[in-house]
mmCIF file with all atom_site columns, C-alpha atoms and ligand atoms in Angstrom:
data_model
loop_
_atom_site.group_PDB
_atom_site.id
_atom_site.type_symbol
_atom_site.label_atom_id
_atom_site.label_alt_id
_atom_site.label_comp_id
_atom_site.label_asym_id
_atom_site.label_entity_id
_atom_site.label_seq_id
_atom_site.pdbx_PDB_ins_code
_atom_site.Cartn_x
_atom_site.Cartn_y
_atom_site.Cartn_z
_atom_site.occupancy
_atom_site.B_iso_or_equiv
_atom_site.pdbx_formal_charge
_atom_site.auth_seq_id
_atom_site.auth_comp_id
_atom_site.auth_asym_id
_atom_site.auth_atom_id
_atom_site.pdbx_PDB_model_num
ATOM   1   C CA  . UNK E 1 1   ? 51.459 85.559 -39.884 1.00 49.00 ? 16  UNK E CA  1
ATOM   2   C CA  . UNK E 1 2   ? 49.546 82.648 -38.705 1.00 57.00 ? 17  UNK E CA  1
ATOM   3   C CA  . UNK E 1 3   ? 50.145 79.233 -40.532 1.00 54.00 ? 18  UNK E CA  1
ATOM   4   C CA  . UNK E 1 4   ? 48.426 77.060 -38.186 1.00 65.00 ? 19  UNK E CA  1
ATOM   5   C CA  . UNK E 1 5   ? 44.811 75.665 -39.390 1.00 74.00 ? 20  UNK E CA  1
ATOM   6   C CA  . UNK E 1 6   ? 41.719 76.401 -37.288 1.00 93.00 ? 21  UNK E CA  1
ATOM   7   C CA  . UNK E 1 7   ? 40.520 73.414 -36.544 1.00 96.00 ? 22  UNK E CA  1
ATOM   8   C CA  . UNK E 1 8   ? 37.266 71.894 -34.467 1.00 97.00 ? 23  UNK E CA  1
ATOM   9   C CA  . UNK E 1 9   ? 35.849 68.657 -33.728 1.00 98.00 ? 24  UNK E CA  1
ATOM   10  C CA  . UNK E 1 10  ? 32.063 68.500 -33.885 1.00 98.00 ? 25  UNK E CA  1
ATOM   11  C CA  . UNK E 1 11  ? 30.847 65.740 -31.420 1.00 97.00 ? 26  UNK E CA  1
ATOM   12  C CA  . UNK E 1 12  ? 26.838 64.364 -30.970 1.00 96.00 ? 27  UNK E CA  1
ATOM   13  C CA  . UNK E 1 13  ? 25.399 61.093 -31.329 1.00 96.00 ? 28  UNK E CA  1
ATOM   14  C CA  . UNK E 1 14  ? 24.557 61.837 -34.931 1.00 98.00 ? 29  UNK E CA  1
ATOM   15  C CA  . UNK E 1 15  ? 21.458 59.290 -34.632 1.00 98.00 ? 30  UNK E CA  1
ATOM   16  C CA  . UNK E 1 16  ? 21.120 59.923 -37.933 1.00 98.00 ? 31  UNK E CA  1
ATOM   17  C CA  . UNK E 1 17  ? 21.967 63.090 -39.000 1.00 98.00 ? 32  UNK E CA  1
ATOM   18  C CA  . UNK E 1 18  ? 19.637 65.885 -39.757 1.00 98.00 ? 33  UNK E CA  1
ATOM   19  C CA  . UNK E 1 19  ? 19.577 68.672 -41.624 1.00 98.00 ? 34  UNK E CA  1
ATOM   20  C CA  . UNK E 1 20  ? 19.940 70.945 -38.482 1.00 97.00 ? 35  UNK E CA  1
ATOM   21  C CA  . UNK E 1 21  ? 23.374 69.539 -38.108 1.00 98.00 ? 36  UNK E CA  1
ATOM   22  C CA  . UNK E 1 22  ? 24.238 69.943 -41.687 1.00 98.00 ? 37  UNK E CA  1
ATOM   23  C CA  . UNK E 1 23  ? 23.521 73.123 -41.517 1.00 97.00 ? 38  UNK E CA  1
ATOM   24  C CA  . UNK E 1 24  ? 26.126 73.307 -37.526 1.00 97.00 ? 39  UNK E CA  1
ATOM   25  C CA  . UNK E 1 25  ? 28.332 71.911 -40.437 1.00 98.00 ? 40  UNK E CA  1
ATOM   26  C CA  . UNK E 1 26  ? 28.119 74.729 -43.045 1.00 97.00 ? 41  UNK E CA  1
ATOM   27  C CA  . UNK E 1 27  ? 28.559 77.212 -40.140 1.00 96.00 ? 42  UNK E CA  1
ATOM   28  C CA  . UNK E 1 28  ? 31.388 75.802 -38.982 1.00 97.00 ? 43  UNK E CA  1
ATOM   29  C CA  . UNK E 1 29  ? 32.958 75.042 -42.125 1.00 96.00 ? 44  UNK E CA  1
ATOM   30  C CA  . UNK E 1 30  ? 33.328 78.985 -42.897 1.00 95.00 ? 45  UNK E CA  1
ATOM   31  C CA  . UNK E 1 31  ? 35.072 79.330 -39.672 1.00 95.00 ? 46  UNK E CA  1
ATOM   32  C CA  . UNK E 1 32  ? 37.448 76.154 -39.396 1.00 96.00 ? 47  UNK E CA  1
ATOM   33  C CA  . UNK E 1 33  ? 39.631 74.576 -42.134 1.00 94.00 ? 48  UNK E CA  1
ATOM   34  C CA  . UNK E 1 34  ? 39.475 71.419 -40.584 1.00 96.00 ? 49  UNK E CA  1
ATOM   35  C CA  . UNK E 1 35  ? 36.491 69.856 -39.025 1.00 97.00 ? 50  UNK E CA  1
ATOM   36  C CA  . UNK E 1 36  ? 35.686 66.207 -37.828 1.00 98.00 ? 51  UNK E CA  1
ATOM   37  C CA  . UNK E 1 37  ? 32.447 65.207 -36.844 1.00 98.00 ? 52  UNK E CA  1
ATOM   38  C CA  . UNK E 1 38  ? 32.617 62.702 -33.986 1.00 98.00 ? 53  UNK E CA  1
ATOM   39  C CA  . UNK E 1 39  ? 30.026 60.160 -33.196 1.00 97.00 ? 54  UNK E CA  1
ATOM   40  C CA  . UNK E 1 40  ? 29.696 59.311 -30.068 1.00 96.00 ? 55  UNK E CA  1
ATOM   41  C CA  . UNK E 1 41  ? 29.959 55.231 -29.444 1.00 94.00 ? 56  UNK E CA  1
ATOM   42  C CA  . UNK E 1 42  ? 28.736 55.105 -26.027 1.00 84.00 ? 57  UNK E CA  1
ATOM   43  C CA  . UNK E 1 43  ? 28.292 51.502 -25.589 1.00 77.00 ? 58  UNK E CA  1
ATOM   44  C CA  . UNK E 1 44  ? 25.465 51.919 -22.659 1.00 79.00 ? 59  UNK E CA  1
ATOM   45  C CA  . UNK E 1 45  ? 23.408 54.941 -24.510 1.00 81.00 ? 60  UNK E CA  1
ATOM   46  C CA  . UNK E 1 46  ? 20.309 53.696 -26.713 1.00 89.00 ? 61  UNK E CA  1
ATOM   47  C CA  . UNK E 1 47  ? 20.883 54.836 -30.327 1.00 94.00 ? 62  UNK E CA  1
ATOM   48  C CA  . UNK E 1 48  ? 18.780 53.512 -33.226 1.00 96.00 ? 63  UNK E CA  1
ATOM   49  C CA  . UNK E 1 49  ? 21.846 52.765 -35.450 1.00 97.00 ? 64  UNK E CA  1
ATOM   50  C CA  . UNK E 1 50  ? 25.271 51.319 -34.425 1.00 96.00 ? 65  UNK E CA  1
ATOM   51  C CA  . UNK E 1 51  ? 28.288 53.970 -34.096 1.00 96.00 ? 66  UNK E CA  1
ATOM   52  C CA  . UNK E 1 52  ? 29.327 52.249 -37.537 1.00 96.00 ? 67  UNK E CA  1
ATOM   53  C CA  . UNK E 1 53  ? 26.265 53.193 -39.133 1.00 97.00 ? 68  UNK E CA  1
ATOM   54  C CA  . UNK E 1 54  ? 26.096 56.871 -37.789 1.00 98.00 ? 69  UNK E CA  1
ATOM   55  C CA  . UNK E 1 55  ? 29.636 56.730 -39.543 1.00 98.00 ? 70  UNK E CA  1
ATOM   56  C CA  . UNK E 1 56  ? 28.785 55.619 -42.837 1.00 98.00 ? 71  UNK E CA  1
ATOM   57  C CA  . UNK E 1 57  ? 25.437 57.453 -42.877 1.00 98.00 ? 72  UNK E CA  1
ATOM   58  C CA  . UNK E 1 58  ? 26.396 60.963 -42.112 1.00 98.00 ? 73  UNK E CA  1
ATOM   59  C CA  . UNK E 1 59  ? 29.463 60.687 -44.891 1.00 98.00 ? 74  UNK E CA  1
ATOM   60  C CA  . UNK E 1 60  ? 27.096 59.255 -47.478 1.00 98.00 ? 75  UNK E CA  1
ATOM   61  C CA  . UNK E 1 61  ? 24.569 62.508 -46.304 1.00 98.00 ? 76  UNK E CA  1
ATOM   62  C CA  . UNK E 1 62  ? 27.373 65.360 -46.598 1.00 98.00 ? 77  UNK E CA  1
ATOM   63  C CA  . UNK E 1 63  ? 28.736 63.714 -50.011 1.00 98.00 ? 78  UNK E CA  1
ATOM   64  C CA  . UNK E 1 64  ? 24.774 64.037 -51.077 1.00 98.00 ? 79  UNK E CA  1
ATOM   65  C CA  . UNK E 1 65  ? 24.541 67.431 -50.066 1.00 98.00 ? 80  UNK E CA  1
ATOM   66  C CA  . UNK E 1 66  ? 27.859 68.388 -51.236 1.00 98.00 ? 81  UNK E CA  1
ATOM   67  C CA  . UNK E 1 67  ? 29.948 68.885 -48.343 1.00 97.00 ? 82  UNK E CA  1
ATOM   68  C CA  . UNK E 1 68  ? 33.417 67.759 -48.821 1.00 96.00 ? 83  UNK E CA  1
ATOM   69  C CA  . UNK E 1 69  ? 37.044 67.791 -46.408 1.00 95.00 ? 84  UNK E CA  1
ATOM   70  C CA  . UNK E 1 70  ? 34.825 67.264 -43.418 1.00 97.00 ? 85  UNK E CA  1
ATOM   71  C CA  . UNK E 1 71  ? 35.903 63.518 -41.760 1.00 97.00 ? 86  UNK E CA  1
ATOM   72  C CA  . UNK E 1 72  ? 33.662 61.695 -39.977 1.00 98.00 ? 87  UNK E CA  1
ATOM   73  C CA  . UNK E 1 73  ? 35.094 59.195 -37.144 1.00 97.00 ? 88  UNK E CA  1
ATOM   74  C CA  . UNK E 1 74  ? 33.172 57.291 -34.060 1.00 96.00 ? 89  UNK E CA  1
ATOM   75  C CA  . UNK E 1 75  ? 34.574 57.783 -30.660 1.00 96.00 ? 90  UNK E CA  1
ATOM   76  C CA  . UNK E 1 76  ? 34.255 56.665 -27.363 1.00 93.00 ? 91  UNK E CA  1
ATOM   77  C CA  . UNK E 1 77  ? 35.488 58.075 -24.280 1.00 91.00 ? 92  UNK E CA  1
ATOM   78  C CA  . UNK E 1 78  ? 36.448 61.533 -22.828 1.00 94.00 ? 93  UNK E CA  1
ATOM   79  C CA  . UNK E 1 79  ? 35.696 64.258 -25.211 1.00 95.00 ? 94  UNK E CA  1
ATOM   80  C CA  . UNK E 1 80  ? 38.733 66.189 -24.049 1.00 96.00 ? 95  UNK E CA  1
ATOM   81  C CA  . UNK E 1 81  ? 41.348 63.555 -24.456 1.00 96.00 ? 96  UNK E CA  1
ATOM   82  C CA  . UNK E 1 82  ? 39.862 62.859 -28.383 1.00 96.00 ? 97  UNK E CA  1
ATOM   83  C CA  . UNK E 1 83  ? 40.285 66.789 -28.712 1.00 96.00 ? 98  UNK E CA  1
ATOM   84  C CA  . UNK E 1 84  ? 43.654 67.099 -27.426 1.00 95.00 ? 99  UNK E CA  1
ATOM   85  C CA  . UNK E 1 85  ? 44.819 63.505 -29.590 1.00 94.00 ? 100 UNK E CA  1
ATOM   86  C CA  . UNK E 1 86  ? 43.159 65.852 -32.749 1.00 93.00 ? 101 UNK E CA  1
ATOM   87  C CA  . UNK E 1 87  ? 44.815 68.681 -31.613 1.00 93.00 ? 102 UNK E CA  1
ATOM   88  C CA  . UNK E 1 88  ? 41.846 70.736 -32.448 1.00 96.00 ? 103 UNK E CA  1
ATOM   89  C CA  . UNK E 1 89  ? 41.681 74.670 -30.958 1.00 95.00 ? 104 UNK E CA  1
ATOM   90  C CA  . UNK E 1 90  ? 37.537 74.247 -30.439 1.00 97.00 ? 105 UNK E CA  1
ATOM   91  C CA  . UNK E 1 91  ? 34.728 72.028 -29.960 1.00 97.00 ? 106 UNK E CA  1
ATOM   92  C CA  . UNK E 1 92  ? 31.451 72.852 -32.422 1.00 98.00 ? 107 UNK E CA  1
ATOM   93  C CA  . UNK E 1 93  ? 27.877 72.424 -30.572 1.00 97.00 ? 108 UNK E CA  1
ATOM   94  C CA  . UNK E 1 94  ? 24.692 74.050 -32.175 1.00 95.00 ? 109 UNK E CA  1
ATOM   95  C CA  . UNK E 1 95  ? 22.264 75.084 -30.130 1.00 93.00 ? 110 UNK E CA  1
ATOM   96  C CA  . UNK E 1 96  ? 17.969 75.292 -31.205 1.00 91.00 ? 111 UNK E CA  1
ATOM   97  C CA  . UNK E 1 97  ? 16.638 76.348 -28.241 1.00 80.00 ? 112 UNK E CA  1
ATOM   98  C CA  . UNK E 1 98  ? 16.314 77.333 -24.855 1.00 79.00 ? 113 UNK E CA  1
ATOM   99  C CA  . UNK E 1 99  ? 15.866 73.561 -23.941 1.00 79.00 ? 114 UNK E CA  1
ATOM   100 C CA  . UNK E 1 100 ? 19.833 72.763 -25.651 1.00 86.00 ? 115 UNK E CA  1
ATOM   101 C CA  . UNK E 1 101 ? 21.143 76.029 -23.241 1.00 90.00 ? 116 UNK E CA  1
ATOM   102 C CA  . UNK E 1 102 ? 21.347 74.155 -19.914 1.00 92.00 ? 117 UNK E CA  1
ATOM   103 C CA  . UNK E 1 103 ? 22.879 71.187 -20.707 1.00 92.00 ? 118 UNK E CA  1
ATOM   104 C CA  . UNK E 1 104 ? 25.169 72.936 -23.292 1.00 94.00 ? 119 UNK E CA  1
ATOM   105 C CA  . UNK E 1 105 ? 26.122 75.112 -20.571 1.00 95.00 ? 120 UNK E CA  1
ATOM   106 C CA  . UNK E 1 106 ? 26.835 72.623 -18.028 1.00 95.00 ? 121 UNK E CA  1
ATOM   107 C CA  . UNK E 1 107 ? 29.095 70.646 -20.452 1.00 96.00 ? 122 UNK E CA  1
ATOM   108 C CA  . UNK E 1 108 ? 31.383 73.533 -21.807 1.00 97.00 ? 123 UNK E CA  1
ATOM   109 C CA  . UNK E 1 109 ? 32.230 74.481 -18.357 1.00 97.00 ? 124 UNK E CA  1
ATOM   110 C CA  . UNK E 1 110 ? 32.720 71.139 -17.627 1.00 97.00 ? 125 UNK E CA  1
ATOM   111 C CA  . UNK E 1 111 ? 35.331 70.908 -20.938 1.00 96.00 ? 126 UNK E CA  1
ATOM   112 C CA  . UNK E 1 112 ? 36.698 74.282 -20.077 1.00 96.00 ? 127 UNK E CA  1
ATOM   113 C CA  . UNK E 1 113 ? 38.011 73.131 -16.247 1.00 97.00 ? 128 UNK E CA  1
ATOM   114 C CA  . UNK E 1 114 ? 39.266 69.591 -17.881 1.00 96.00 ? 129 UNK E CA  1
ATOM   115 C CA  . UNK E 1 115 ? 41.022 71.655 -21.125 1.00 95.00 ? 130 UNK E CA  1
ATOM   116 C CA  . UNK E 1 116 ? 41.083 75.282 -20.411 1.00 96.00 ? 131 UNK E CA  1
ATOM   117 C CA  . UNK E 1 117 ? 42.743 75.650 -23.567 1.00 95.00 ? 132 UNK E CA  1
ATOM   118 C CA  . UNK E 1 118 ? 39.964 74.177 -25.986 1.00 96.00 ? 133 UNK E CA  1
ATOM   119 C CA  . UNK E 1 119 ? 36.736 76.535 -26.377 1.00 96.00 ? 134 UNK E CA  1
ATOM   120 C CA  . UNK E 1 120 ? 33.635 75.245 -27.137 1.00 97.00 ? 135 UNK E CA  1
ATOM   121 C CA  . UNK E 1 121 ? 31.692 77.663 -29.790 1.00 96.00 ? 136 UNK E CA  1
ATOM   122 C CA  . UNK E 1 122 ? 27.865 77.200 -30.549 1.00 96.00 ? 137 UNK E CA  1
ATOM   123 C CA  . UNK E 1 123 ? 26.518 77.999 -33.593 1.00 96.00 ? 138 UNK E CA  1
ATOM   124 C CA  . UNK E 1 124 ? 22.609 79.062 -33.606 1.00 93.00 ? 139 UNK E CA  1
ATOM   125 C CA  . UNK E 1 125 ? 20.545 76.564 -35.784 1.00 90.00 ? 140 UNK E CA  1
ATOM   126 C CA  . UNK E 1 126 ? 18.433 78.110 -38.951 1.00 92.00 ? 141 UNK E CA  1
ATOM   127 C CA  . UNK E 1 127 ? 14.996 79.146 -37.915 1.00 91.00 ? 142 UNK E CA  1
ATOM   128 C CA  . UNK E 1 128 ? 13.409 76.562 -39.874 1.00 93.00 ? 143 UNK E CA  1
ATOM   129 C CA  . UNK E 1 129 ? 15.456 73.441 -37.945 1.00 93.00 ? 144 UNK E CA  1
ATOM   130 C CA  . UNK E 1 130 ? 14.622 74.900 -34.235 1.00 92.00 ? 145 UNK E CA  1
ATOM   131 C CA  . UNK E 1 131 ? 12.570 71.933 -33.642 1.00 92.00 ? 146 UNK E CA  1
ATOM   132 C CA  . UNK E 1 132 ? 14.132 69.285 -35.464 1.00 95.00 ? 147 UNK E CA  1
ATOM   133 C CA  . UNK E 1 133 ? 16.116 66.248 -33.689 1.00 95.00 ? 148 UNK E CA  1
ATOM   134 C CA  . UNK E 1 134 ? 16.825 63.016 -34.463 1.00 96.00 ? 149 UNK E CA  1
ATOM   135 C CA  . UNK E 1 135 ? 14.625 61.199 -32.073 1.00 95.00 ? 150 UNK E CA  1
ATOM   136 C CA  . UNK E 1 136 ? 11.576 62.731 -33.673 1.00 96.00 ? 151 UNK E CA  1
ATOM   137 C CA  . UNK E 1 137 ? 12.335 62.386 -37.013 1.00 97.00 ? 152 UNK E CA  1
ATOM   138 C CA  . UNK E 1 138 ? 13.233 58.649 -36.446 1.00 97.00 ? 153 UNK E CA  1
ATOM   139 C CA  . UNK E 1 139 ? 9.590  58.943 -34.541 1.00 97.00 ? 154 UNK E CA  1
ATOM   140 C CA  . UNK E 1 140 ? 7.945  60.272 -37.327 1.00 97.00 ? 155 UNK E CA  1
ATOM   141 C CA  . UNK E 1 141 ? 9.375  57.902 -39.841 1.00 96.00 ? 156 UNK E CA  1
ATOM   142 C CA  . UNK E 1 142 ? 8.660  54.411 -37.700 1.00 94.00 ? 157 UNK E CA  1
ATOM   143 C CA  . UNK E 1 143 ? 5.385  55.481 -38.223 1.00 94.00 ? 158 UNK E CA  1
ATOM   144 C CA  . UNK E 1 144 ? 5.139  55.737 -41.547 1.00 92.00 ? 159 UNK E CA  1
ATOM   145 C CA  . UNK E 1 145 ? 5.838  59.276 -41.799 1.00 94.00 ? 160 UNK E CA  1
ATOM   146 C CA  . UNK E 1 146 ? 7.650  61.552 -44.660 1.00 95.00 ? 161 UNK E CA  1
ATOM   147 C CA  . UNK E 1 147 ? 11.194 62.755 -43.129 1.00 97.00 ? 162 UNK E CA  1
ATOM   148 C CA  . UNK E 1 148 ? 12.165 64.185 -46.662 1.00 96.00 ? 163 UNK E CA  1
ATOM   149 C CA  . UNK E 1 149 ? 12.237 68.090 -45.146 1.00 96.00 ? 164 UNK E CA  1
ATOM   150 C CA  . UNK E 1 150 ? 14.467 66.567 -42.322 1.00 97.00 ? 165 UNK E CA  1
ATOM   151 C CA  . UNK E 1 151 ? 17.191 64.298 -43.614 1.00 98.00 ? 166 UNK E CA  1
ATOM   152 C CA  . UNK E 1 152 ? 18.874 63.926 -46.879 1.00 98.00 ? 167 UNK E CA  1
ATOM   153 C CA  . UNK E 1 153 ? 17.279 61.245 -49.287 1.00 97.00 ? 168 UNK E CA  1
ATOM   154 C CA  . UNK E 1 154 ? 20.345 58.962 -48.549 1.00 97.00 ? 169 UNK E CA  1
ATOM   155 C CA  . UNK E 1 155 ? 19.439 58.939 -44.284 1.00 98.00 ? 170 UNK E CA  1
ATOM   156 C CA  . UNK E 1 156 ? 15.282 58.534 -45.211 1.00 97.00 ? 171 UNK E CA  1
ATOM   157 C CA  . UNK E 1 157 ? 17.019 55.401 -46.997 1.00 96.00 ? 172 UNK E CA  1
ATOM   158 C CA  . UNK E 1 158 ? 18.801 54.202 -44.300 1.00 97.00 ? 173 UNK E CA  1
ATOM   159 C CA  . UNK E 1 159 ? 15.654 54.959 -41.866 1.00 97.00 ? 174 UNK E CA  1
ATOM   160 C CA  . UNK E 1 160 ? 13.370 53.096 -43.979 1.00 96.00 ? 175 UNK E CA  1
ATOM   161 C CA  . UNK E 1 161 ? 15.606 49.824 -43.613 1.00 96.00 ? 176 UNK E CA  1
ATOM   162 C CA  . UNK E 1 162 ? 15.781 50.152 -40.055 1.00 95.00 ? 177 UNK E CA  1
ATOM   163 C CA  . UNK E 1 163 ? 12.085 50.407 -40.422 1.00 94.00 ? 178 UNK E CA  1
ATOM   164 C CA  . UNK E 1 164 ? 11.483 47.355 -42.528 1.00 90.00 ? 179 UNK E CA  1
ATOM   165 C CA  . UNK E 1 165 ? 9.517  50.272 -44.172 1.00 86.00 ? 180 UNK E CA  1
ATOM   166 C CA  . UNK E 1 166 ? 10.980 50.465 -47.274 1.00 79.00 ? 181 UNK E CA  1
ATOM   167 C CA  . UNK E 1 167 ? 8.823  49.214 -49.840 1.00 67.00 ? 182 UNK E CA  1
ATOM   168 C CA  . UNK E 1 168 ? 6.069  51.133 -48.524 1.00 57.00 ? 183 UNK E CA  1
ATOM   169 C CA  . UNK E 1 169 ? 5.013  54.558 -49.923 1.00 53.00 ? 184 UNK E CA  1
ATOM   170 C CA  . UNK E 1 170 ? 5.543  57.412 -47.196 1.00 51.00 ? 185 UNK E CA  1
ATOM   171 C CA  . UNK E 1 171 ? 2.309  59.106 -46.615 1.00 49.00 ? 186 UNK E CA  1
HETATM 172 P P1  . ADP M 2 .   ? 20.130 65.134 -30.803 1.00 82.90 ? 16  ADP M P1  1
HETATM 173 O O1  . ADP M 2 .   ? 19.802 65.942 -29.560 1.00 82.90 ? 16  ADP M O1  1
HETATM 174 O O2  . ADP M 2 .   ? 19.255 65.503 -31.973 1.00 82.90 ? 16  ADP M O2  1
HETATM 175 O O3  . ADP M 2 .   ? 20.261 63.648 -30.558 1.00 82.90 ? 16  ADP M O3  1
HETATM 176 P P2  . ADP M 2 .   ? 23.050 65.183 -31.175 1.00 82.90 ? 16  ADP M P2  1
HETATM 177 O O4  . ADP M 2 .   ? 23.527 64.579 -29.917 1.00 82.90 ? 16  ADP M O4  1
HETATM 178 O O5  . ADP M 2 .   ? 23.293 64.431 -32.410 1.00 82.90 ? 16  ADP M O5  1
HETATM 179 O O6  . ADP M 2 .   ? 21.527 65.647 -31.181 1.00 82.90 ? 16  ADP M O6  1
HETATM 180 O O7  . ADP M 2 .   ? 23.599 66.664 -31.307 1.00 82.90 ? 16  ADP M O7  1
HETATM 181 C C1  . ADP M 2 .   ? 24.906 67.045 -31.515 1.00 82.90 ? 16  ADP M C1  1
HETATM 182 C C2  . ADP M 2 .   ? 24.950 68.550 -31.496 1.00 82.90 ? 16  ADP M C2  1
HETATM 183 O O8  . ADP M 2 .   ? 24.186 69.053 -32.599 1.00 82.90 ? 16  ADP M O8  1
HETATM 184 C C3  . ADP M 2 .   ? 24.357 69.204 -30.233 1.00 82.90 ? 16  ADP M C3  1
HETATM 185 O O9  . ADP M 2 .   ? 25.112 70.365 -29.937 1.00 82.90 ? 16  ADP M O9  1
HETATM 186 C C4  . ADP M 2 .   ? 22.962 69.575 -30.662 1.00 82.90 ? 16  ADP M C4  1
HETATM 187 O O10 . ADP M 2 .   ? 22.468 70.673 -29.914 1.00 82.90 ? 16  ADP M O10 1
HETATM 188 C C5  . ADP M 2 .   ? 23.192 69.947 -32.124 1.00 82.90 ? 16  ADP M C5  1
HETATM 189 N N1  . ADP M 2 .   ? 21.987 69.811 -32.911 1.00 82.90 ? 16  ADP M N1  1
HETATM 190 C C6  . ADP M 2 .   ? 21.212 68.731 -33.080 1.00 82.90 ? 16  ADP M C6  1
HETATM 191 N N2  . ADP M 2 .   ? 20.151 69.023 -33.872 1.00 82.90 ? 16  ADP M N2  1
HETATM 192 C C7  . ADP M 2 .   ? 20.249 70.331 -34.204 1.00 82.90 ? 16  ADP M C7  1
HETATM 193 C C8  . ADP M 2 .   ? 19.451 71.244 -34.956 1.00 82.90 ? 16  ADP M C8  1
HETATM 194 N N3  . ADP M 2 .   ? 18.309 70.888 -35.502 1.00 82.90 ? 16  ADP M N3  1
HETATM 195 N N4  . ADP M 2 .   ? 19.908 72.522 -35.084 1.00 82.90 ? 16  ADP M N4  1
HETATM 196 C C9  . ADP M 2 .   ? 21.046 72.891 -34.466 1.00 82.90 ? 16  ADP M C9  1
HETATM 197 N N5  . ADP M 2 .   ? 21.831 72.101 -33.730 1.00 82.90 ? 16  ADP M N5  1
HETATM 198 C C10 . ADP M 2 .   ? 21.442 70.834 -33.585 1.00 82.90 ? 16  ADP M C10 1
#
């Protein structure tokens, strides 16, 4: 019998998190025992919130929505070498649509010749979260706009400071 735990690593630049990752999380959660989300801390890549903030604000958003055992770290470097220091059997993506397919592609090929022995597994999104991505949701609320069907109440929070928005009613 197997006594090993299926384990993943679930890396993106988490900038902040939406509920179409939650839900990669859920999805993965029935199939691994252990899962780590991994923010990427690319020191040259343009992301609204530092790697320590994409920390803190996607374990305050699974504790909100009830997600527990799931640890959240920042990383920076080869995705391979953090997989194989984690010892982790896969790497989680989700894919919405066509669009993610291509680039998806090219970069779990690209995993699979580095680490042959880590698969990457994609998990379809929800319908309803096709569309949704970080950059437009952090669009939508710079301009005044309510995220609330997007992001948990604790990243619309976090959003709205970034903003300097947040004694302002969203419209
Ligand atoms: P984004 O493109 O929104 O900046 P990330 O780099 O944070 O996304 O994405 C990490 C992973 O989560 C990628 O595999 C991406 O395809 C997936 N993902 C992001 N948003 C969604 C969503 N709404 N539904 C399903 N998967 C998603």
């Amino acid at each position: 019998m197997r006594n090993v735990k299926r384990t993943a690593i679930y890396p993106g630049n988490f900038d902040p998190i939406t509920f179409g990752h939650i839900d990669i999380v859920r999805r993965a959660k029935k199939l691994f025992e252990r899962l780590t989300i991994a923010v990427v801390a690319h020191p040259h890549r343009k992301n609204l919130f530092t790697a320590e903030e994409r920390v803190r604000i996607t374990e305050q958003a699974l504790e909100e929505v009830g997600i527990s055992c799931v640890r959240v770290i920042s990383y920076d470097g080869l995705l391979i070498d953090l997989a194989r220091q984690h010892q982790v059997e896969a790497i989680v993506r989700g894919l919405r649509a066509n669009s993610d397919f291509d680039y998806e592609f090219q970069m779990a090929l690209t995993n699979r010749d580095l680490a042959p022995d880590i698969e990457t597994v994609f998990f379809m999104t929800a319908g309803e979260y096709s569309f949704l991505a970080s950059s437009s949701v952090n669009e939508v609320k710079m301009l005044g706009g309510d995220v609330s069907r997007f992001v948990p109440p604790s990243v619309e929070q976090a959003l709205a400071k970034k903003f300097g928005l947040e004694n302002e009613p969203t419209s």
